[in-house]
Amino acid sequence: MNEKAFTASPLPGLPAPGSLHAWILACRPATLTAAAAPVLVGTAIAAREGQLDILRFVCSLLGAFCLQIGSNFANDVFDYEKGADTAERLGPTRAVQAGLVSPRGMKVGMALVFGIALLAGVYLVSVAGPWLVVIGVASILAAIGYTGGPYPLGYHGLGDAFVFLFFGLVAVAGTVFVQLGTVPPLAWLGALGLGAVTTNILVVNNVRDRLTDVTAGKRTLAVRFGRGFAWGEYVGLYVLAYAVPLVAGWAFGVGPLALLGCATVPLAWANSRDLARLEGRALNPLLGRSAKVVFLYGASLALGLWPWGQA
């Protein structure tokens, strides 16, 4: 692949190229809530089923963080090389586009964090079985293939499905499988909720960038079907997420604590209202607030599903 010409000329006020601060910025710490939340929910469901191993939890969380960071690194460098991240970028600073990290350096960093994820996975495979190899390899390939490779998912309107699948269904089910060796129906229900709220981070990003994405040839759902469709998707995903605690209480006998998962409804409502009326850079704070919903929703749902008082 021919790399886009790179010149390290960071903007004033940004960290020094190659510095620790530059790499922390590239990790996108705010997005790590999307990695932590499904592990919390999956662990609570496993505990509810009578099994909780702390070392498995720690390795699951480490692996999830590394997969998220690796995905962020891949997105950073491949979007730059494909021309989606330019000086006209509306979103938060991206390390390669801003001259803070070279494309080659970012690819090395991506390989390192995926390597750490694999190391955590070695232990998990030893206790959970070879099926976890399939999950781990698929997650890494999907993270790279989101913006890289011959058919980048994010450039063909498949980004939303990717996030829903891997940061919802796979993340929650994988966490539960590591603990139990099986995935009960309640885990799939919780996974739907996490997939929905996490996908909404991407929806905001795609609404904000839809005009520049057209120039870069990035055909997200917001580009293909328009702003109104994207807003309807955002609201619909929140509706799905908040149906999960209700169904958990009704169909699985979780009890009234399941309603803790609805604690973030006011914030989700405010987010939906702002997505309908804001444009461009004004949507950047909404990215952070949508990520905040992911963590608060996941943490409150985990608390609601935790087996309080059970032997």
mmCIF file of C-alpha atoms in Angstrom:
data_model
loop_
_atom_site.group_PDB
_atom_site.id
_atom_site.type_symbol
_atom_site.label_atom_id
_atom_site.label_comp_id
_atom_site.label_asym_id
_atom_site.label_seq_id
_atom_site.Cartn_x
_atom_site.Cartn_y
_atom_site.Cartn_z
ATOM 1 C CA MET A 1 0.000 0.000 0.000
ATOM 2 C CA ASN A 2 1.326 3.426 -0.894
ATOM 3 C CA GLU A 3 1.393 5.613 2.179
ATOM 4 C CA LYS A 4 0.311 9.220 1.991
ATOM 5 C CA ALA A 5 3.246 11.611 2.309
ATOM 6 C CA PHE A 6 3.814 12.475 5.957
ATOM 7 C CA THR A 7 5.378 15.585 7.438
ATOM 8 C CA ALA A 8 5.643 16.018 11.199
ATOM 9 C CA SER A 9 4.463 19.601 11.669
ATOM 10 C CA PRO A 10 2.138 19.632 14.682
ATOM 11 C CA LEU A 11 -0.159 22.548 15.354
ATOM 12 C CA PRO A 12 0.635 25.003 18.165
ATOM 13 C CA GLY A 13 -0.577 23.903 21.576
ATOM 14 C CA LEU A 14 -0.336 20.180 20.810
ATOM 15 C CA PRO A 15 2.113 17.818 22.539
ATOM 16 C CA ALA A 16 5.569 17.208 21.113
ATOM 17 C CA PRO A 17 5.735 14.587 18.344
ATOM 18 C CA GLY A 18 6.432 11.126 19.724
ATOM 19 C CA SER A 19 5.955 12.226 23.360
ATOM 20 C CA LEU A 20 4.057 10.249 25.961
ATOM 21 C CA HIS A 21 1.315 12.883 25.857
ATOM 22 C CA ALA A 22 1.032 12.414 22.091
ATOM 23 C CA TRP A 23 0.571 8.654 22.515
ATOM 24 C CA ILE A 24 -1.994 9.159 25.279
ATOM 25 C CA LEU A 25 -3.937 11.443 22.934
ATOM 26 C CA ALA A 26 -3.731 8.756 20.228
ATOM 27 C CA CYS A 27 -5.175 6.182 22.660
ATOM 28 C CA ARG A 28 -8.349 8.329 22.935
ATOM 29 C CA PRO A 29 -8.908 7.665 26.662
ATOM 30 C CA ALA A 30 -12.563 8.753 26.518
ATOM 31 C CA THR A 31 -13.352 5.829 24.223
ATOM 32 C CA LEU A 32 -12.090 3.265 26.727
ATOM 33 C CA THR A 33 -15.502 3.358 28.393
ATOM 34 C CA ALA A 34 -16.689 1.362 25.385
ATOM 35 C CA ALA A 35 -14.176 -1.320 26.343
ATOM 36 C CA ALA A 36 -14.850 -1.373 30.099
ATOM 37 C CA ALA A 37 -18.662 -1.341 30.073
ATOM 38 C CA PRO A 38 -19.286 -4.724 28.377
ATOM 39 C CA VAL A 39 -16.731 -6.410 30.629
ATOM 40 C CA LEU A 40 -18.538 -5.037 33.704
ATOM 41 C CA VAL A 41 -21.909 -6.262 32.428
ATOM 42 C CA GLY A 42 -20.561 -9.652 31.370
ATOM 43 C CA THR A 43 -18.842 -10.139 34.724
ATOM 44 C CA ALA A 44 -22.026 -9.253 36.617
ATOM 45 C CA ILE A 45 -23.981 -11.807 34.576
ATOM 46 C CA ALA A 46 -21.318 -14.458 35.244
ATOM 47 C CA ALA A 47 -21.466 -13.691 38.960
ATOM 48 C CA ARG A 48 -25.241 -14.001 38.804
ATOM 49 C CA GLU A 49 -24.732 -17.481 37.353
ATOM 50 C CA GLY A 50 -22.470 -18.343 40.291
ATOM 51 C CA GLN A 51 -19.004 -17.938 38.805
ATOM 52 C CA LEU A 52 -16.519 -15.090 39.235
ATOM 53 C CA ASP A 53 -12.754 -15.416 38.799
ATOM 54 C CA ILE A 54 -10.904 -12.152 39.436
ATOM 55 C CA LEU A 55 -7.869 -13.014 37.295
ATOM 56 C CA ARG A 56 -10.119 -13.830 34.334
ATOM 57 C CA PHE A 57 -11.895 -10.507 34.882
ATOM 58 C CA VAL A 58 -8.593 -8.576 34.931
ATOM 59 C CA CYS A 59 -7.310 -10.294 31.780
ATOM 60 C CA SER A 60 -10.648 -9.713 30.030
ATOM 61 C CA LEU A 61 -10.505 -6.010 30.916
ATOM 62 C CA LEU A 62 -6.870 -5.716 29.793
ATOM 63 C CA GLY A 63 -7.650 -7.449 26.518
ATOM 64 C CA ALA A 64 -10.675 -5.219 25.937
ATOM 65 C CA PHE A 65 -8.650 -2.048 26.573
ATOM 66 C CA CYS A 66 -5.904 -3.180 24.188
ATOM 67 C CA LEU A 67 -8.386 -4.092 21.449
ATOM 68 C CA GLN A 68 -10.010 -0.651 21.787
ATOM 69 C CA ILE A 69 -6.680 1.178 21.703
ATOM 70 C CA GLY A 70 -5.490 -0.923 18.776
ATOM 71 C CA SER A 71 -8.695 -0.124 16.920
ATOM 72 C CA ASN A 72 -8.159 3.581 17.644
ATOM 73 C CA PHE A 73 -4.579 3.411 16.327
ATOM 74 C CA ALA A 74 -5.734 1.609 13.170
ATOM 75 C CA ASN A 75 -8.476 4.175 12.598
ATOM 76 C CA ASP A 76 -6.006 7.018 13.124
ATOM 77 C CA VAL A 77 -3.422 5.852 10.597
ATOM 78 C CA PHE A 78 -5.677 4.325 7.941
ATOM 79 C CA ASP A 79 -8.061 7.297 7.869
ATOM 80 C CA TYR A 80 -5.019 9.524 7.367
ATOM 81 C CA GLU A 81 -3.662 7.388 4.540
ATOM 82 C CA LYS A 82 -7.053 7.236 2.817
ATOM 83 C CA GLY A 83 -7.529 11.002 3.042
ATOM 84 C CA ALA A 84 -10.461 10.981 5.476
ATOM 85 C CA ASP A 85 -8.445 12.897 8.109
ATOM 86 C CA THR A 86 -7.184 16.196 6.687
ATOM 87 C CA ALA A 87 -6.540 19.740 7.893
ATOM 88 C CA GLU A 88 -10.300 20.319 7.473
ATOM 89 C CA ARG A 89 -11.090 17.662 10.082
ATOM 90 C CA LEU A 90 -13.984 18.711 12.359
ATOM 91 C CA GLY A 91 -13.425 16.195 15.145
ATOM 92 C CA PRO A 92 -10.894 15.926 17.977
ATOM 93 C CA THR A 93 -7.202 15.890 17.091
ATOM 94 C CA ARG A 94 -5.865 12.738 15.443
ATOM 95 C CA ALA A 95 -2.224 11.966 16.124
ATOM 96 C CA VAL A 96 -1.028 11.063 12.626
ATOM 97 C CA GLN A 97 -2.949 13.806 10.822
ATOM 98 C CA ALA A 98 -1.674 16.373 13.371
ATOM 99 C CA GLY A 99 1.969 15.298 12.929
ATOM 100 C CA LEU A 100 2.315 13.856 16.435
ATOM 101 C CA VAL A 101 3.049 10.272 15.372
ATOM 102 C CA SER A 102 4.282 8.990 12.004
ATOM 103 C CA PRO A 103 2.184 6.437 10.101
ATOM 104 C CA ARG A 104 4.929 3.855 10.587
ATOM 105 C CA GLY A 105 5.135 4.615 14.304
ATOM 106 C CA MET A 106 1.370 4.285 14.666
ATOM 107 C CA LYS A 107 1.418 0.900 12.931
ATOM 108 C CA VAL A 108 4.167 -0.275 15.283
ATOM 109 C CA GLY A 109 2.114 0.923 18.256
ATOM 110 C CA MET A 110 -0.937 -0.860 16.866
ATOM 111 C CA ALA A 111 1.035 -4.108 16.602
ATOM 112 C CA LEU A 112 2.302 -3.728 20.177
ATOM 113 C CA VAL A 113 -1.100 -3.231 21.785
ATOM 114 C CA PHE A 114 -2.624 -6.060 19.758
ATOM 115 C CA GLY A 115 0.313 -8.168 20.941
ATOM 116 C CA ILE A 116 -0.523 -7.374 24.574
ATOM 117 C CA ALA A 117 -4.137 -8.318 23.871
ATOM 118 C CA LEU A 118 -2.917 -11.653 22.507
ATOM 119 C CA LEU A 119 -0.820 -12.240 25.628
ATOM 120 C CA ALA A 120 -3.871 -11.677 27.827
ATOM 121 C CA GLY A 121 -5.744 -13.992 25.482
ATOM 122 C CA VAL A 122 -3.190 -16.788 25.930
ATOM 123 C CA TYR A 123 -4.152 -17.118 29.585
ATOM 124 C CA LEU A 124 -7.860 -16.828 28.835
ATOM 125 C CA VAL A 125 -7.608 -19.518 26.151
ATOM 126 C CA SER A 126 -5.858 -21.790 28.652
ATOM 127 C CA VAL A 127 -8.832 -21.554 31.018
ATOM 128 C CA ALA A 128 -11.733 -21.060 28.592
ATOM 129 C CA GLY A 129 -10.767 -23.222 25.638
ATOM 130 C CA PRO A 130 -9.784 -22.819 21.968
ATOM 131 C CA TRP A 131 -13.031 -21.135 20.901
ATOM 132 C CA LEU A 132 -11.637 -17.971 22.429
ATOM 133 C CA VAL A 133 -8.868 -17.974 19.807
ATOM 134 C CA VAL A 134 -11.507 -17.521 17.116
ATOM 135 C CA ILE A 135 -13.088 -14.632 19.013
ATOM 136 C CA GLY A 136 -9.748 -12.909 19.628
ATOM 137 C CA VAL A 137 -8.410 -13.243 16.099
ATOM 138 C CA ALA A 138 -11.736 -12.114 14.607
ATOM 139 C CA SER A 139 -11.751 -9.066 16.896
ATOM 140 C CA ILE A 140 -8.233 -8.021 15.866
ATOM 141 C CA LEU A 141 -8.884 -8.551 12.156
ATOM 142 C CA ALA A 142 -12.136 -6.597 12.398
ATOM 143 C CA ALA A 143 -10.412 -3.742 14.258
ATOM 144 C CA ILE A 144 -7.821 -3.465 11.477
ATOM 145 C CA GLY A 145 -10.383 -4.018 8.731
ATOM 146 C CA TYR A 146 -12.649 -1.262 10.039
ATOM 147 C CA THR A 147 -10.606 1.371 8.191
ATOM 148 C CA GLY A 148 -7.776 -0.709 6.678
ATOM 149 C CA GLY A 149 -7.429 -3.523 4.181
ATOM 150 C CA PRO A 150 -8.924 -3.975 0.720
ATOM 151 C CA TYR A 151 -12.539 -3.517 1.860
ATOM 152 C CA PRO A 152 -12.585 -1.175 4.881
ATOM 153 C CA LEU A 153 -15.871 -1.720 6.709
ATOM 154 C CA GLY A 154 -16.257 1.878 7.840
ATOM 155 C CA TYR A 155 -15.999 3.113 4.249
ATOM 156 C CA HIS A 156 -18.836 0.900 3.012
ATOM 157 C CA GLY A 157 -21.555 1.646 5.567
ATOM 158 C CA LEU A 158 -20.723 -1.385 7.741
ATOM 159 C CA GLY A 159 -19.124 0.492 10.635
ATOM 160 C CA ASP A 160 -22.299 0.555 12.698
ATOM 161 C CA ALA A 161 -22.768 -3.199 12.363
ATOM 162 C CA PHE A 162 -19.092 -3.746 13.252
ATOM 163 C CA VAL A 163 -19.345 -1.709 16.453
ATOM 164 C CA PHE A 164 -22.656 -3.307 17.471
ATOM 165 C CA LEU A 165 -21.276 -6.793 16.893
ATOM 166 C CA PHE A 166 -17.806 -6.520 18.418
ATOM 167 C CA PHE A 167 -18.314 -3.916 21.157
ATOM 168 C CA GLY A 168 -21.692 -5.328 22.164
ATOM 169 C CA LEU A 169 -22.430 -8.947 21.331
ATOM 170 C CA VAL A 170 -18.866 -10.264 21.168
ATOM 171 C CA ALA A 171 -17.550 -8.213 24.090
ATOM 172 C CA VAL A 172 -20.293 -9.147 26.566
ATOM 173 C CA ALA A 173 -20.704 -12.742 25.394
ATOM 174 C CA GLY A 174 -16.940 -13.243 25.319
ATOM 175 C CA THR A 175 -16.572 -11.966 28.890
ATOM 176 C CA VAL A 176 -19.306 -14.316 30.107
ATOM 177 C CA PHE A 177 -17.871 -17.247 28.143
ATOM 178 C CA VAL A 178 -14.458 -16.736 29.753
ATOM 179 C CA GLN A 179 -16.054 -17.073 33.189
ATOM 180 C CA LEU A 180 -18.701 -19.749 32.541
ATOM 181 C CA GLY A 181 -17.656 -21.631 29.415
ATOM 182 C CA THR A 182 -21.122 -20.933 28.041
ATOM 183 C CA VAL A 183 -23.305 -17.913 27.217
ATOM 184 C CA PRO A 184 -26.753 -17.828 28.888
ATOM 185 C CA PRO A 185 -29.675 -15.931 27.302
ATOM 186 C CA LEU A 186 -29.391 -13.049 29.778
ATOM 187 C CA ALA A 187 -25.897 -12.352 28.440
ATOM 188 C CA TRP A 188 -27.186 -11.934 24.893
ATOM 189 C CA LEU A 189 -29.826 -9.523 26.182
ATOM 190 C CA GLY A 190 -27.224 -7.425 27.987
ATOM 191 C CA ALA A 191 -25.046 -7.512 24.890
ATOM 192 C CA LEU A 192 -27.836 -5.943 22.826
ATOM 193 C CA GLY A 193 -27.975 -2.981 25.207
ATOM 194 C CA LEU A 194 -24.211 -2.418 25.215
ATOM 195 C CA GLY A 195 -24.019 -2.761 21.443
ATOM 196 C CA ALA A 196 -26.746 -0.150 21.037
ATOM 197 C CA VAL A 197 -25.293 2.569 23.270
ATOM 198 C CA THR A 198 -21.753 2.009 21.960
ATOM 199 C CA THR A 199 -22.847 2.260 18.323
ATOM 200 C CA ASN A 200 -24.302 5.677 19.093
ATOM 201 C CA ILE A 201 -20.789 7.061 19.575
ATOM 202 C CA LEU A 202 -20.109 6.203 15.942
ATOM 203 C CA VAL A 203 -23.450 7.663 14.823
ATOM 204 C CA VAL A 204 -22.500 11.076 16.254
ATOM 205 C CA ASN A 205 -19.097 10.861 14.592
ATOM 206 C CA ASN A 206 -20.669 10.016 11.226
ATOM 207 C CA VAL A 207 -23.266 12.804 11.420
ATOM 208 C CA ARG A 208 -20.547 15.337 12.169
ATOM 209 C CA ASP A 209 -18.238 14.123 9.382
ATOM 210 C CA ARG A 210 -20.762 13.266 6.692
ATOM 211 C CA LEU A 211 -19.822 16.160 4.362
ATOM 212 C CA THR A 212 -16.059 15.588 4.533
ATOM 213 C CA ASP A 213 -16.628 11.825 4.330
ATOM 214 C CA VAL A 214 -18.256 12.290 0.929
ATOM 215 C CA THR A 215 -15.031 13.880 -0.351
ATOM 216 C CA ALA A 216 -12.957 11.028 1.089
ATOM 217 C CA GLY A 217 -15.226 8.381 -0.434
ATOM 218 C CA LYS A 218 -16.346 7.168 2.997
ATOM 219 C CA ARG A 219 -19.925 5.926 2.534
ATOM 220 C CA THR A 220 -21.203 5.736 6.106
ATOM 221 C CA LEU A 221 -24.911 5.288 6.796
ATOM 222 C CA ALA A 222 -25.162 9.025 7.486
ATOM 223 C CA VAL A 223 -23.714 9.662 4.015
ATOM 224 C CA ARG A 224 -25.837 7.035 2.270
ATOM 225 C CA PHE A 225 -29.196 7.813 3.876
ATOM 226 C CA GLY A 226 -28.831 11.309 5.302
ATOM 227 C CA ARG A 227 -28.924 13.120 8.603
ATOM 228 C CA GLY A 228 -32.560 12.282 9.390
ATOM 229 C CA PHE A 229 -31.895 8.558 9.084
ATOM 230 C CA ALA A 230 -28.856 8.853 11.364
ATOM 231 C CA TRP A 231 -30.882 10.698 14.019
ATOM 232 C CA GLY A 232 -33.574 8.020 13.851
ATOM 233 C CA GLU A 233 -30.897 5.348 14.213
ATOM 234 C CA TYR A 234 -29.487 7.142 17.272
ATOM 235 C CA VAL A 235 -32.861 7.378 18.992
ATOM 236 C CA GLY A 236 -33.830 3.824 18.013
ATOM 237 C CA LEU A 237 -30.627 2.416 19.483
ATOM 238 C CA TYR A 238 -31.288 4.188 22.773
ATOM 239 C CA VAL A 239 -34.834 2.780 22.801
ATOM 240 C CA LEU A 240 -33.383 -0.712 22.310
ATOM 241 C CA ALA A 241 -30.851 -0.164 25.093
ATOM 242 C CA TYR A 242 -33.434 0.955 27.635
ATOM 243 C CA ALA A 243 -35.756 -1.910 26.756
ATOM 244 C CA VAL A 244 -33.043 -4.297 27.979
ATOM 245 C CA PRO A 245 -33.437 -3.590 31.738
ATOM 246 C CA LEU A 246 -37.219 -3.865 31.396
ATOM 247 C CA VAL A 247 -37.002 -7.223 29.636
ATOM 248 C CA ALA A 248 -34.366 -8.429 32.119
ATOM 249 C CA GLY A 249 -36.786 -7.774 34.970
ATOM 250 C CA TRP A 250 -39.803 -9.209 33.179
ATOM 251 C CA ALA A 251 -38.374 -12.262 31.413
ATOM 252 C CA PHE A 252 -35.413 -13.208 33.598
ATOM 253 C CA GLY A 253 -36.688 -12.347 37.065
ATOM 254 C CA VAL A 254 -33.841 -9.960 37.823
ATOM 255 C CA GLY A 255 -36.091 -7.822 40.004
ATOM 256 C CA PRO A 256 -36.489 -4.051 40.367
ATOM 257 C CA LEU A 257 -32.721 -3.509 40.526
ATOM 258 C CA ALA A 258 -32.645 -4.147 36.783
ATOM 259 C CA LEU A 259 -34.211 -0.695 36.367
ATOM 260 C CA LEU A 260 -30.876 0.818 37.406
ATOM 261 C CA GLY A 261 -29.970 0.313 33.762
ATOM 262 C CA CYS A 262 -32.427 3.103 32.915
ATOM 263 C CA ALA A 263 -30.628 5.660 35.104
ATOM 264 C CA THR A 264 -29.078 7.403 32.097
ATOM 265 C CA VAL A 265 -32.335 8.018 30.216
ATOM 266 C CA PRO A 266 -32.261 11.813 30.932
ATOM 267 C CA LEU A 267 -28.730 12.089 29.524
ATOM 268 C CA ALA A 268 -29.683 10.010 26.480
ATOM 269 C CA TRP A 269 -32.702 12.270 25.911
ATOM 270 C CA ALA A 270 -30.517 15.386 26.066
ATOM 271 C CA ASN A 271 -28.027 13.784 23.673
ATOM 272 C CA SER A 272 -30.781 12.939 21.186
ATOM 273 C CA ARG A 273 -32.074 16.513 21.281
ATOM 274 C CA ASP A 274 -28.590 17.934 20.645
ATOM 275 C CA LEU A 275 -27.904 15.566 17.748
ATOM 276 C CA ALA A 276 -31.070 16.887 16.084
ATOM 277 C CA ARG A 277 -30.010 20.532 16.259
ATOM 278 C CA LEU A 278 -26.193 20.750 16.234
ATOM 279 C CA GLU A 279 -23.764 20.532 13.321
ATOM 280 C CA GLY A 280 -20.038 20.258 12.669
ATOM 281 C CA ARG A 281 -17.592 20.929 15.497
ATOM 282 C CA ALA A 282 -20.485 21.719 17.841
ATOM 283 C CA LEU A 283 -21.099 17.962 17.935
ATOM 284 C CA ASN A 284 -17.691 17.186 19.462
ATOM 285 C CA PRO A 285 -18.898 17.493 23.086
ATOM 286 C CA LEU A 286 -21.749 15.137 22.192
ATOM 287 C CA LEU A 287 -19.178 12.462 21.348
ATOM 288 C CA GLY A 288 -17.903 12.618 24.911
ATOM 289 C CA ARG A 289 -21.411 12.621 26.362
ATOM 290 C CA SER A 290 -22.396 9.622 24.222
ATOM 291 C CA ALA A 291 -19.312 7.793 25.505
ATOM 292 C CA LYS A 292 -20.305 8.815 29.032
ATOM 293 C CA VAL A 293 -23.692 7.139 28.511
ATOM 294 C CA VAL A 294 -21.898 3.914 27.519
ATOM 295 C CA PHE A 295 -19.969 3.706 30.767
ATOM 296 C CA LEU A 296 -22.792 4.892 33.047
ATOM 297 C CA TYR A 297 -25.306 2.616 31.317
ATOM 298 C CA GLY A 298 -22.934 -0.349 31.541
ATOM 299 C CA ALA A 299 -22.039 0.318 35.174
ATOM 300 C CA SER A 300 -25.654 0.835 36.264
ATOM 301 C CA LEU A 301 -26.832 -2.223 34.325
ATOM 302 C CA ALA A 302 -24.039 -4.271 35.896
ATOM 303 C CA LEU A 303 -25.110 -3.092 39.352
ATOM 304 C CA GLY A 304 -28.695 -4.022 38.562
ATOM 305 C CA LEU A 305 -27.702 -7.493 37.369
ATOM 306 C CA TRP A 306 -25.255 -8.186 40.196
ATOM 307 C CA PRO A 307 -26.435 -11.020 42.480
ATOM 308 C CA TRP A 308 -26.847 -8.915 45.612
ATOM 309 C CA GLY A 309 -27.602 -11.055 48.632
ATOM 310 C CA GLN A 310 -27.216 -14.350 46.805
ATOM 311 C CA ALA A 311 -25.107 -17.042 48.414
#
